XYZ file of C-alpha atoms in Angstrom:
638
model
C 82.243 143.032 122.672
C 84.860 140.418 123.291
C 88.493 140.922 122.028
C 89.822 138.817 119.556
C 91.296 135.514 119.912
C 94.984 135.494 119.996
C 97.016 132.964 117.795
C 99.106 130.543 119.258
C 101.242 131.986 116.155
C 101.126 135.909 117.849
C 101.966 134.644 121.145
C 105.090 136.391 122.266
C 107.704 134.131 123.744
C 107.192 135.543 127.250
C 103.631 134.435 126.638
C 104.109 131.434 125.153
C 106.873 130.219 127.581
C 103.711 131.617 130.569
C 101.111 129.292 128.884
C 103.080 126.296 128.226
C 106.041 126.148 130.293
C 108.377 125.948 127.358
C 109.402 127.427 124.494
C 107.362 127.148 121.290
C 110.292 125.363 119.542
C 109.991 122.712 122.251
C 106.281 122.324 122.698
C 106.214 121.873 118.976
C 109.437 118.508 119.273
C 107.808 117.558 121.807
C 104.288 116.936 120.281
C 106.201 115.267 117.395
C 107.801 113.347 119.873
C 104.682 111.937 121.475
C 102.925 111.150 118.678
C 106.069 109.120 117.353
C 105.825 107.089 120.917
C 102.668 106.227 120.125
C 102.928 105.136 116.594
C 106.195 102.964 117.432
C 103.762 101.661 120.379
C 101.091 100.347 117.641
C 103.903 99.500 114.869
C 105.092 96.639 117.285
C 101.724 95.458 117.864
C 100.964 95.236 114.450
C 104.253 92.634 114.070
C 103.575 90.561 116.956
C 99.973 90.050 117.090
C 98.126 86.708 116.437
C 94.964 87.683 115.976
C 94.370 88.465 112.324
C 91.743 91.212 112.313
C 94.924 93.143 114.841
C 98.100 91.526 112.531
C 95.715 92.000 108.915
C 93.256 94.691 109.435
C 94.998 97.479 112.046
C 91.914 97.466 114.198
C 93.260 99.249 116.956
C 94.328 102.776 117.865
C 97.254 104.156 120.716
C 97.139 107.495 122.407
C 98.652 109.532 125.453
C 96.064 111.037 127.727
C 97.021 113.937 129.993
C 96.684 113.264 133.893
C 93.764 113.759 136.018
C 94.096 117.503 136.811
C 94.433 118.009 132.969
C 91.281 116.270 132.507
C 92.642 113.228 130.946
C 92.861 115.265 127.745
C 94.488 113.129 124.188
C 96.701 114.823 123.275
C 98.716 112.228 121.256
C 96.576 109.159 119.061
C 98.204 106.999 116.177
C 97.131 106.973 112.645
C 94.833 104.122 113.235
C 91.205 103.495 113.629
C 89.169 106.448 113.632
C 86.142 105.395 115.482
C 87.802 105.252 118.099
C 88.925 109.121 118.222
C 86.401 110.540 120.271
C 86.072 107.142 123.188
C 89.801 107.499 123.888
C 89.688 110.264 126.491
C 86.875 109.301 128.257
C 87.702 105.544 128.764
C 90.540 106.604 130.589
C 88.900 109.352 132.284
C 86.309 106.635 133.312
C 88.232 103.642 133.844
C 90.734 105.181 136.325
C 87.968 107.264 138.258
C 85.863 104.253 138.735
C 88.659 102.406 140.085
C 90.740 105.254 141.515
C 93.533 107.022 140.420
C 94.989 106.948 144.174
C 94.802 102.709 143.861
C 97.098 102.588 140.821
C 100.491 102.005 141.066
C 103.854 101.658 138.458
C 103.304 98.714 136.502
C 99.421 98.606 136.781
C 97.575 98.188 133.460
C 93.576 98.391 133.817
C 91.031 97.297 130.917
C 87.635 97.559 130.299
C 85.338 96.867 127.335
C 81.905 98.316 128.509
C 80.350 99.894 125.664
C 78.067 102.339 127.990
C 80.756 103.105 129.915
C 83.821 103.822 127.272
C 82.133 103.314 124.103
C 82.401 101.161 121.097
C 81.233 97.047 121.054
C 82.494 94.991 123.596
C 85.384 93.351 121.333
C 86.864 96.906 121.437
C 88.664 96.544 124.775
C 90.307 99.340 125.698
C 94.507 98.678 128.232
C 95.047 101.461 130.447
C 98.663 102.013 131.547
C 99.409 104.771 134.409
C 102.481 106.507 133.869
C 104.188 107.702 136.847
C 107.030 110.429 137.115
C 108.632 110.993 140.933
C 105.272 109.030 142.718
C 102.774 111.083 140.727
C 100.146 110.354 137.980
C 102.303 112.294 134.713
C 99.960 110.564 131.905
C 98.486 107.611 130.475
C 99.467 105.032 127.763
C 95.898 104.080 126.576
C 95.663 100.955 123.576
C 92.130 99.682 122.148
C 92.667 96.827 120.011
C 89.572 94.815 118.789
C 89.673 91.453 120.089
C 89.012 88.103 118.117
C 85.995 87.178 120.541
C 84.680 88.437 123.549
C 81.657 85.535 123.899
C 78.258 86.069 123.198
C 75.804 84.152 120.608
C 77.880 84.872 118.057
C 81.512 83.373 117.069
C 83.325 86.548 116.445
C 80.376 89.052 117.520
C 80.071 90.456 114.375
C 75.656 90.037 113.691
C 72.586 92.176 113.730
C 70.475 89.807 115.595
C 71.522 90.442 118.954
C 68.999 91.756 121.379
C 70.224 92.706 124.447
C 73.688 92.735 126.162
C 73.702 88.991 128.110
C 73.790 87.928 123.935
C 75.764 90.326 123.063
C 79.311 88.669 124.963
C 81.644 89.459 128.353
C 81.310 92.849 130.060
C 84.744 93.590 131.544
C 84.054 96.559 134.013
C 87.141 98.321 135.167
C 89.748 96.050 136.500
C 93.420 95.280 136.545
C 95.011 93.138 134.320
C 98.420 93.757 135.402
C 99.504 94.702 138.695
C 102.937 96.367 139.593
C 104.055 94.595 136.403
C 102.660 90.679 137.482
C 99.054 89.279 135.734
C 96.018 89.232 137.905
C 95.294 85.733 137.575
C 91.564 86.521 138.083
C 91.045 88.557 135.585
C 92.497 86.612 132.977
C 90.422 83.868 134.291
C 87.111 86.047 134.316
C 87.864 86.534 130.214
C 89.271 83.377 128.939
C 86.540 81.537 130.915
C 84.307 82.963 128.640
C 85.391 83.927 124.922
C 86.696 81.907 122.083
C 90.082 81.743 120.587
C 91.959 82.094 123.906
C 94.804 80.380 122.494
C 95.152 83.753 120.027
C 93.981 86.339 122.074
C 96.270 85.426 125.279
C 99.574 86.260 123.253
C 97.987 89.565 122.249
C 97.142 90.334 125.723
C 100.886 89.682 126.572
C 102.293 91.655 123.409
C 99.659 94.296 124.402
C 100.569 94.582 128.294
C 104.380 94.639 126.399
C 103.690 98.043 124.285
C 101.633 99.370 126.416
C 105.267 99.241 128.931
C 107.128 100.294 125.859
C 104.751 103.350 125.689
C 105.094 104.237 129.346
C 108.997 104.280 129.224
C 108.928 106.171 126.142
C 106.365 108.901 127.563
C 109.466 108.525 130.694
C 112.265 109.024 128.772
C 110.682 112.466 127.383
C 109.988 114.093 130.778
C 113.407 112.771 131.536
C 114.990 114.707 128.601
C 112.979 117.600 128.953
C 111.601 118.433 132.011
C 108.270 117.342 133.864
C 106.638 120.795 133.306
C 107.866 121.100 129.634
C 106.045 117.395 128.810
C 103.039 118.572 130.803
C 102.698 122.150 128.700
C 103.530 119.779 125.477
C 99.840 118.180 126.032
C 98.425 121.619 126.604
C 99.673 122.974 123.999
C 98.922 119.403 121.604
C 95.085 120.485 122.633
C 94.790 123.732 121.843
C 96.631 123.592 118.602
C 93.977 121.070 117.424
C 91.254 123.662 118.690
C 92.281 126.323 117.156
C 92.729 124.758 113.440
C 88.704 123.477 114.363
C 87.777 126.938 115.555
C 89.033 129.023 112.423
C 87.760 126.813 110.612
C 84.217 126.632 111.798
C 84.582 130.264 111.589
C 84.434 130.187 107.860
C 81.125 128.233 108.065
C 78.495 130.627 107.484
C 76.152 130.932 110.719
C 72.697 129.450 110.322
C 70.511 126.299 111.141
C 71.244 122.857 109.131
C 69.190 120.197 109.077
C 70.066 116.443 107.538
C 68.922 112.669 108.064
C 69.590 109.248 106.852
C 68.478 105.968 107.735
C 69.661 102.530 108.232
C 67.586 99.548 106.343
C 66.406 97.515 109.376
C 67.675 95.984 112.220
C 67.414 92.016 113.060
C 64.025 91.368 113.857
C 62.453 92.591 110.357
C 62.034 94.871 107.569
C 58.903 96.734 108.744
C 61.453 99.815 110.356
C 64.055 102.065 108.939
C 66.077 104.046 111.182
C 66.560 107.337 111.209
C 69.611 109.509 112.636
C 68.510 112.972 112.225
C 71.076 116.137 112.354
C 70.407 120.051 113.369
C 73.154 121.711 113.614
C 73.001 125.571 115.194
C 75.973 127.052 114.019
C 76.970 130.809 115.473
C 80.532 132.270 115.552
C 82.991 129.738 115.843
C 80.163 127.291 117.871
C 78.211 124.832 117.050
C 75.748 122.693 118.667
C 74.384 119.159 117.244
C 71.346 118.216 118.054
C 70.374 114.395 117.162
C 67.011 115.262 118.792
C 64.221 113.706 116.507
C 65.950 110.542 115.492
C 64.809 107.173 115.565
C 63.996 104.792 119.087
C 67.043 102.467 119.679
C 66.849 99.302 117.723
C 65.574 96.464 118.664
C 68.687 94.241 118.177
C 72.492 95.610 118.019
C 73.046 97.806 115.339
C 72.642 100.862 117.641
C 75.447 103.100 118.967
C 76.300 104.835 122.082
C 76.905 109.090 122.508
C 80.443 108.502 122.716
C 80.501 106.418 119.507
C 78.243 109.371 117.910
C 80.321 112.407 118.950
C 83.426 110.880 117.760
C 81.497 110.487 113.925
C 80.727 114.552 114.351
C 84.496 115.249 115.301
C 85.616 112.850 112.392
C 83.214 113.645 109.788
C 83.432 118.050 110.546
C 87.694 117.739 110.992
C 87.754 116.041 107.581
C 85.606 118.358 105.983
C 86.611 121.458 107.610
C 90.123 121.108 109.134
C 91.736 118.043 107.877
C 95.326 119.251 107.625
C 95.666 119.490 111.899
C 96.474 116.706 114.289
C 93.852 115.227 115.799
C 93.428 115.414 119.611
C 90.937 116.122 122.068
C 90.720 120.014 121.402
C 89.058 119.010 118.406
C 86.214 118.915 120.282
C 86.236 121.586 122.359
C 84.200 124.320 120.098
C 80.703 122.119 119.752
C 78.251 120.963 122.110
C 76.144 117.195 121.194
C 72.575 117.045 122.314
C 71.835 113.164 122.140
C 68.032 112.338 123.666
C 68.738 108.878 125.170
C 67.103 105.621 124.614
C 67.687 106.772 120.555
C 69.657 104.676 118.113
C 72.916 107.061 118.553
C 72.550 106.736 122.243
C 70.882 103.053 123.420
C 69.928 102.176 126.739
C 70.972 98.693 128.421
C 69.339 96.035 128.787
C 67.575 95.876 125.151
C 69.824 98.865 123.930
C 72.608 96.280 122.887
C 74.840 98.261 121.285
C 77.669 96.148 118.258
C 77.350 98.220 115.297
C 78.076 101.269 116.432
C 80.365 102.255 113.285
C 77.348 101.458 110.986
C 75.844 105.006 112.939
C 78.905 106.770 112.507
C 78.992 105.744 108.746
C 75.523 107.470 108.306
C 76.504 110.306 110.351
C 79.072 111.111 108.135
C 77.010 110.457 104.972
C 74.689 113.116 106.402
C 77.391 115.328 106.748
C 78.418 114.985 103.384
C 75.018 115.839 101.837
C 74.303 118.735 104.415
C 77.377 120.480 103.989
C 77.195 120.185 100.038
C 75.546 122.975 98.955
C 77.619 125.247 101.621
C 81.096 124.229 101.159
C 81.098 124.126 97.198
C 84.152 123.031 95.296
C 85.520 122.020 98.856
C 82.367 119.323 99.370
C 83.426 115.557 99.305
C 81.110 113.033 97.487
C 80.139 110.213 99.518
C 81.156 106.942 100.258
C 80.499 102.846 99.856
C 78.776 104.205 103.136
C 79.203 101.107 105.501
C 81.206 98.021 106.330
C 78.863 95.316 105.044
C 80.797 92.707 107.647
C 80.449 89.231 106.929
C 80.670 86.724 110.118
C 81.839 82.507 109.170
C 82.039 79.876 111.018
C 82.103 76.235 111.250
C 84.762 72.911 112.046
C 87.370 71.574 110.106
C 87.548 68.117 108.719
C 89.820 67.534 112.139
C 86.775 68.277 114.737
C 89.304 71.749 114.751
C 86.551 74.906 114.769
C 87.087 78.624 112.604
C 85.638 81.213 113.075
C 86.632 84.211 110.121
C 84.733 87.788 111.456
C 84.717 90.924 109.127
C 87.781 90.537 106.802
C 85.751 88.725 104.206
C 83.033 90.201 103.236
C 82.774 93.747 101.465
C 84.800 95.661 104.025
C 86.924 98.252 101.420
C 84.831 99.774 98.600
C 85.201 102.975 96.667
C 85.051 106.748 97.753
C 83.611 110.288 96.912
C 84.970 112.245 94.364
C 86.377 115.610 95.197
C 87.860 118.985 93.885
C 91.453 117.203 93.785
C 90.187 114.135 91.435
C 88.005 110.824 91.161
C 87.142 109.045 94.455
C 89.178 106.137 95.409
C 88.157 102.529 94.045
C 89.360 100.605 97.451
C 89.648 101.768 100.954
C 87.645 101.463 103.543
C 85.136 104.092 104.507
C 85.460 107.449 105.565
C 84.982 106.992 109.463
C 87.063 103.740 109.314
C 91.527 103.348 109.039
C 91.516 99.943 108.622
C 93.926 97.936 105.746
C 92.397 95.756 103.687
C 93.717 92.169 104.403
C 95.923 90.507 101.702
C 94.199 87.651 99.753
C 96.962 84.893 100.334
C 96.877 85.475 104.438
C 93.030 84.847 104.122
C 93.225 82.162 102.356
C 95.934 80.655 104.302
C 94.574 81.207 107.606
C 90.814 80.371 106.534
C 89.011 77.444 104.466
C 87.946 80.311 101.656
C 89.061 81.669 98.514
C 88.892 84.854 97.259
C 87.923 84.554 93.565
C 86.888 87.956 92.715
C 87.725 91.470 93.903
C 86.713 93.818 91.027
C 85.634 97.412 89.884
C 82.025 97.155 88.479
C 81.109 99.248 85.212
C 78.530 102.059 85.365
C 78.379 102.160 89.344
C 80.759 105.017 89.897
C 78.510 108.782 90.794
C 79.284 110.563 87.433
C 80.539 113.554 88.279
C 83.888 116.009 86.486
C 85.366 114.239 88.722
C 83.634 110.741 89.220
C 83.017 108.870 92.334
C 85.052 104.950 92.800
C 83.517 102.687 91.297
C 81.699 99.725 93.036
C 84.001 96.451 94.241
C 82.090 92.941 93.302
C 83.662 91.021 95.924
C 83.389 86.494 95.597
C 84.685 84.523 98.114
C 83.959 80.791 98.140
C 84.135 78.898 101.139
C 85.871 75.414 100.977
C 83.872 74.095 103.509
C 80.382 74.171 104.754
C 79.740 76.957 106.903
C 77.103 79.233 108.962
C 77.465 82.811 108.073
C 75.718 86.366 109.306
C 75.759 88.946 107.586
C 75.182 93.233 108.449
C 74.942 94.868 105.169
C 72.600 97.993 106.597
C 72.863 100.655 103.664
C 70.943 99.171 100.445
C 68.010 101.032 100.328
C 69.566 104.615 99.664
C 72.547 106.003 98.369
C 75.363 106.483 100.447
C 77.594 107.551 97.567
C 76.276 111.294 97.649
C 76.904 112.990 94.217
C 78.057 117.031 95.868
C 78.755 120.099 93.738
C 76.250 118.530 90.639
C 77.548 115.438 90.730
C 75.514 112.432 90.560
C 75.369 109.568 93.297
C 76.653 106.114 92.735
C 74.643 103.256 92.397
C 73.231 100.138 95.192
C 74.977 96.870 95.682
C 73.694 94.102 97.252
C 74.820 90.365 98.427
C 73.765 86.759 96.991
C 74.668 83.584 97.361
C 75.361 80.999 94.398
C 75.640 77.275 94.977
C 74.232 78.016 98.480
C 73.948 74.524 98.971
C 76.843 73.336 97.555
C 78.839 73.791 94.048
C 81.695 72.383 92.368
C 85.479 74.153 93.865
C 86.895 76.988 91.944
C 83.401 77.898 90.026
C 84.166 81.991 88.720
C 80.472 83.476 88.869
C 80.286 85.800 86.302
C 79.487 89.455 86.506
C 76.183 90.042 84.192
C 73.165 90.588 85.401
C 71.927 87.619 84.468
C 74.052 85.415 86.721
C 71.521 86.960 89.596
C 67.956 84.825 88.464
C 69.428 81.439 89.783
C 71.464 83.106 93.386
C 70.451 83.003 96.644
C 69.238 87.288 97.071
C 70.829 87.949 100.597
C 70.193 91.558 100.689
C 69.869 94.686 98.139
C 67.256 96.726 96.261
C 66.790 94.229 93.719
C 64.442 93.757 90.726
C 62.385 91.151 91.812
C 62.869 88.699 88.449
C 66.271 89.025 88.044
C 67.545 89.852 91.469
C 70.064 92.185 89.765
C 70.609 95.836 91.513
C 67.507 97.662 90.628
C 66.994 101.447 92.498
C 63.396 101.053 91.469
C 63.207 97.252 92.672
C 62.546 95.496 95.979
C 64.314 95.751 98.890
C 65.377 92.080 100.228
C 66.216 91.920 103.911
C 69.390 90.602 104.782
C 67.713 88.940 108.552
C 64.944 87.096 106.534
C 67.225 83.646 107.626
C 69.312 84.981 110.724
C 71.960 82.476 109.759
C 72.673 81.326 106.382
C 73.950 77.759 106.186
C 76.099 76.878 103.091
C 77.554 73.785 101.500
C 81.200 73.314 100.400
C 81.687 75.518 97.697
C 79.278 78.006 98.305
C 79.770 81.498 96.588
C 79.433 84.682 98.789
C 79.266 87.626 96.274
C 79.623 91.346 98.002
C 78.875 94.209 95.474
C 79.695 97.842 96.935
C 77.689 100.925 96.816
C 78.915 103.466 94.165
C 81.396 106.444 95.092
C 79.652 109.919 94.322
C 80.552 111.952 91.745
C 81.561 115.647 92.076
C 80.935 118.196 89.495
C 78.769 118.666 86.530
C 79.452 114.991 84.469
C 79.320 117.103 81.282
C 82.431 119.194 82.290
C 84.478 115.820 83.095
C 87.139 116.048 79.965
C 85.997 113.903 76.978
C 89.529 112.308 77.610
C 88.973 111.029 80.588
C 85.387 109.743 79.384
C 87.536 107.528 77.142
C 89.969 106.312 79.603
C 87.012 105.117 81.594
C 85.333 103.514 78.839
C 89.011 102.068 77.931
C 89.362 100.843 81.681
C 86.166 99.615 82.269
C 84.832 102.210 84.324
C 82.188 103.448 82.094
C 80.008 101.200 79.564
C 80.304 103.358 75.815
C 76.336 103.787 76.126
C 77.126 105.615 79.956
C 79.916 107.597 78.212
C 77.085 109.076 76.453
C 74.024 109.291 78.485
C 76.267 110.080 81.846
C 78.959 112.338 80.795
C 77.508 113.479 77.184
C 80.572 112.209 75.563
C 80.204 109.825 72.391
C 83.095 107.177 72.053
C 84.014 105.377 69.221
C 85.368 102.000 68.959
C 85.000 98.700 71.205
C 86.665 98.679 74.231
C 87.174 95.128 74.412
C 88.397 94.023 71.216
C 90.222 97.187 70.390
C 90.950 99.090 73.719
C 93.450 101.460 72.338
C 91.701 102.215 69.293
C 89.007 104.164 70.858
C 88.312 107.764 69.835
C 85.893 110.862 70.679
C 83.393 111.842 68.749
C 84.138 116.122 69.265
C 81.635 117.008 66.962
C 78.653 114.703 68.336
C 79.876 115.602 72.270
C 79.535 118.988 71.462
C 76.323 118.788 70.088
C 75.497 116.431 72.807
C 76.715 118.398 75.737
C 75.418 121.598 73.796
């Protein structure tokens, strides 16, 4: 019979002071510390960059990784993207050991961007700075930032209809970018040689290469203050802090088997194939193993992801469900095992394997999650999600001869969330595995020929629930010039907005286009169904007539025309999945029924059929003048 774990908490201070080489008081300003370094590291990127999916969006992420004989361990990250949570570690743990730890020197910084080497798409490249502390390895100062363009087919990247890695842009294998503080002239040859928007992205290099030095001498400063041992026992302890908070709290899982799958719509050759990412999870003690055996072949174009990309979605989607209230680090990993068959579409294979939308995987894996873990954690289950990141891809040339290129910031990025035991879900964020900010409307517009002309909540498309999911975001942007566009919305065919705990789920969205070939500037599309007959049907379940969201309709494919080609004043409209609801609709407070009707949430016939509530009054001629029916709800609900 094994003893029982001790608690970091019931350590004596002898102990404590044995494990970590400091006292618990220290370990504990010292993890703070760290994880400020980092976040000061990304707060001055996110001021000086150029790009605007870095200066708009936050797509990038900062940690500190332990040295070698520590296994590279994170034991610090920023509040910033969370796919990237789980391909931190091992990019540095692979980066330095292809190129050797005993080559580096103070000042080096090495990158990389292979996607089967450190995860992610290719645009994620990942700046590796050695930190060194009397001539040996103390740490690394790790930064991926996504970067504007990295070559390939596709301005930007950001398609479905990529099939293999030579289209899918640069491969950047291990390298230096910065030796003993001076650029490697090669290397920045080797990239700008090959990508677009060099004038943008060489600036953020620089500013990059600068915080990544701002990181090293604040990591410095801290084993200066406090001692090389007491830093080193900080990242220990960082580790096993997360571990523990994962480890109690997969002990309150109940042991057993679980089984869940979901699919993606189709990848960029046709319709004909869903695929499917299917869970079992073997859950004993406080271990589990996942097992994505039984899931679908890898795509044939890029919407696949890799097993790094995957295990980071099971560390995201279990710590938010499970542990949320801990840092996260790599000890968050430490109590499960992932069993990923290669050659699948959560681990591809190069060549054909090409691997861009990896966070469309880690969406589903989450949604699966959601919906698996329902029924066992109860009040504690989280409805789901808008479910994926429906990025749209522009480009074209300016009246000037000047090309643009605008890549996911303008399509339906942010949509609504679950509802939960604390209240409704969210009407705009982005989605549960993502941290990104949604950029403002003037900075798109000013650095773009578009206009955003709509970004609204849509009636009746929020899960009903006691506490209902977000509701759907109809999102119109018209473009100002003529333009080609891709598009990856992957989640129309199912729900992703999982109703949990009897809630219901929220409805399907879809994309059109209206005045595809041209229309008249500043036309408002309105937001009817019956604006849908005469659009362009990009993707959805639609009814085939009207073209309006329809569960029970068709299912248009968004890669039936690879790239759309619009005229000036073409309308791109981007409507959301619903948020899932959470709780039995009929126990949502007839007060709150009104409000929603009031607000626009919830159509007066919804109120009714939904929620079992009967409203009184008009909504849009008389707002405030609405009342409940308490009799005819009772009866109702009765």
């Amino acid at each position: 019979m094994t003893s029982p774990e001790i608690l970091l908490r019931d350590l004596t201070d002898e102990q404590f002071l044995a494990r970590y080489d400091c006292d618990r008081f220290t370990a504990t300003v010292l993890s703070n510390r760290l994880r400020y370094s980092v976040q000061h590291v990304v707060t001055g990127l996110l001021h000086r960059a150029f790009s605007p999916i870095i200066a708009l969006c936050y797509d990038f992420a900062a940690c500190i990784c332990a040295p070698p004989e520590q296994n590279y361990a994170m034991s610090a990250v920023t509040n910033g993207l969370s796919v990237f949570l789980g391909t931190m570690s091992d990019a540095v743990r692979v980066a330095v050991e292809e190129y050797g730890a005993d080559r580096l020197v103070p000042g080096d910084l090495l990158v990389c961007n292979d996607v089967y080497r450190i995860g992610n798409h290719y645009n994620d490249v990942c700046f590796i700075r050695p930190v060194f502390h009397d001539g040996r390895i103390a740490g690394f100062m790790a930064l991926r930032a996504h970067q504007l363009d990295i070559g390939g087919m596709v301005p930007g990247g950001f398609s479905a209809s990529k099939h293999n890695i030579y289209e899918d842009g640069l491969v950047i294998s291990p390298r230096l970018l910065y030796h003993a503080g001076e650029p490697v002239r090669e290397t920045f040859s080797l990239i700008f040689d090959n990508v677009r928007g060099a004038e943008l992205m060489l600036p953020d290099f620089k500013t990059i290469h600068g915080c990544c030095s701002l990181g090293e001498e604040l990591i410095q400063e801290t084993i200066d203050r406090y001692g090389l041992d007491a830093y080193l026992g900080s990242l220990r302890y960082s580790c096993d802090a997360s571990a523990e908070s994962m480890r109690r709290a997969l002990a309150e899982l109940p042991d057993g088997d679980y089984e869940g799958s979901g699919s993606l719509d189709a990848d960029g050759v046709d319709d004909s194939e869903e695929y499917t990412v299917q869970l079992s999870l073997r859950k004993r003690g406080t271990r589990l193993e996942v097992d994505f055996s039984g899931s679908s072949r890898q795509a044939r174009t890029c919407i696949n992801a890799g097993p790094l990309d995957a295990k980071t979605a099971i560390g995201v989607g279990l710590k938010m469900l499970l542990a949320p209230a801990s840092e996260f680090t790599s000890g968050t990993f430490r109590d499960f095992d992932v069993v990923i068959p290669p050659g699948s579409i959560a681990s591809a294979l190069p060549p054909d394997g090409a691997v861009f939308c990896y966070y469309e995987v880690q969406a589903l894996i989450v949604t699966i999650l959601l919906r698996m873990f329902g029924p066992v954690l109860g009040e504690d289950a989280l409805g789901g999600d808008f479910g994926a990141a429906y990025v749209h891809n522009a480009n074209g040339v300016g009246p000037d001869g000047t090309p643009w290129f605008c890549s996911a910031m303008a399509g339906g990025e942010h949509g609504p969330r679950g509802g939960s035991k604390e209240g409704d879900g969210d009407g705009c964020s982005c989605s549960y595995i993502f941290n990104l900010m949604s950029p403002s409307t003037e900075s798109l517009e000013a650095d773009f020929p578009l206009r955003i002309m709509r970004r609204e909540f849509v009636t009746d498309t929020a899960g009903p629930g006691t506490h209902r999911g977000g509701a759907a975001i109809a999102k119109d942007i018209l473009y100002t010039q003529a333009a080609d566009h891709q598009t990856v919305p992957l989640r129309f065919r199912k729900p992703s907005g999982v109703g949990v705990h009897g809630g219901r789920d929220g409805a399907l969205g879809g994309v059109w286009i209206f005045g595809k070939d041209g229309a008249q500037p500043d036309t408002l599309v309105g937001l009817g169904s019956s604006v849908y007959a005469d659009a362009t049907a990009v993707a959805g379940t639609l009814d085939p007539k009207t073209q309006a969201p329809d569960p029970d309709g068709t299912y248009f494919y968004f890669g039936k025309t690879p790239v759309w080609s619009t005229g000036t004043g073409a309308t791109w409209r981007y409507l959301t999945n619903g948020g899932g609801g959470w709780g039995d609709p009929f126990a949502r407070d007839p007060e709150q029924v009104k409000r929603d009707v009031r607000d626009g949430y919830v159509t007066v016939a919804a109120a009714e059929r939904d929620f079992g509530v009967v409203v009184k009054g008009d909504p849009h001629w008389d707002p405030e003048g609405l009342t409940v029916d308490a009799a005819a709800t009772a009866r109702l609900r009765k």
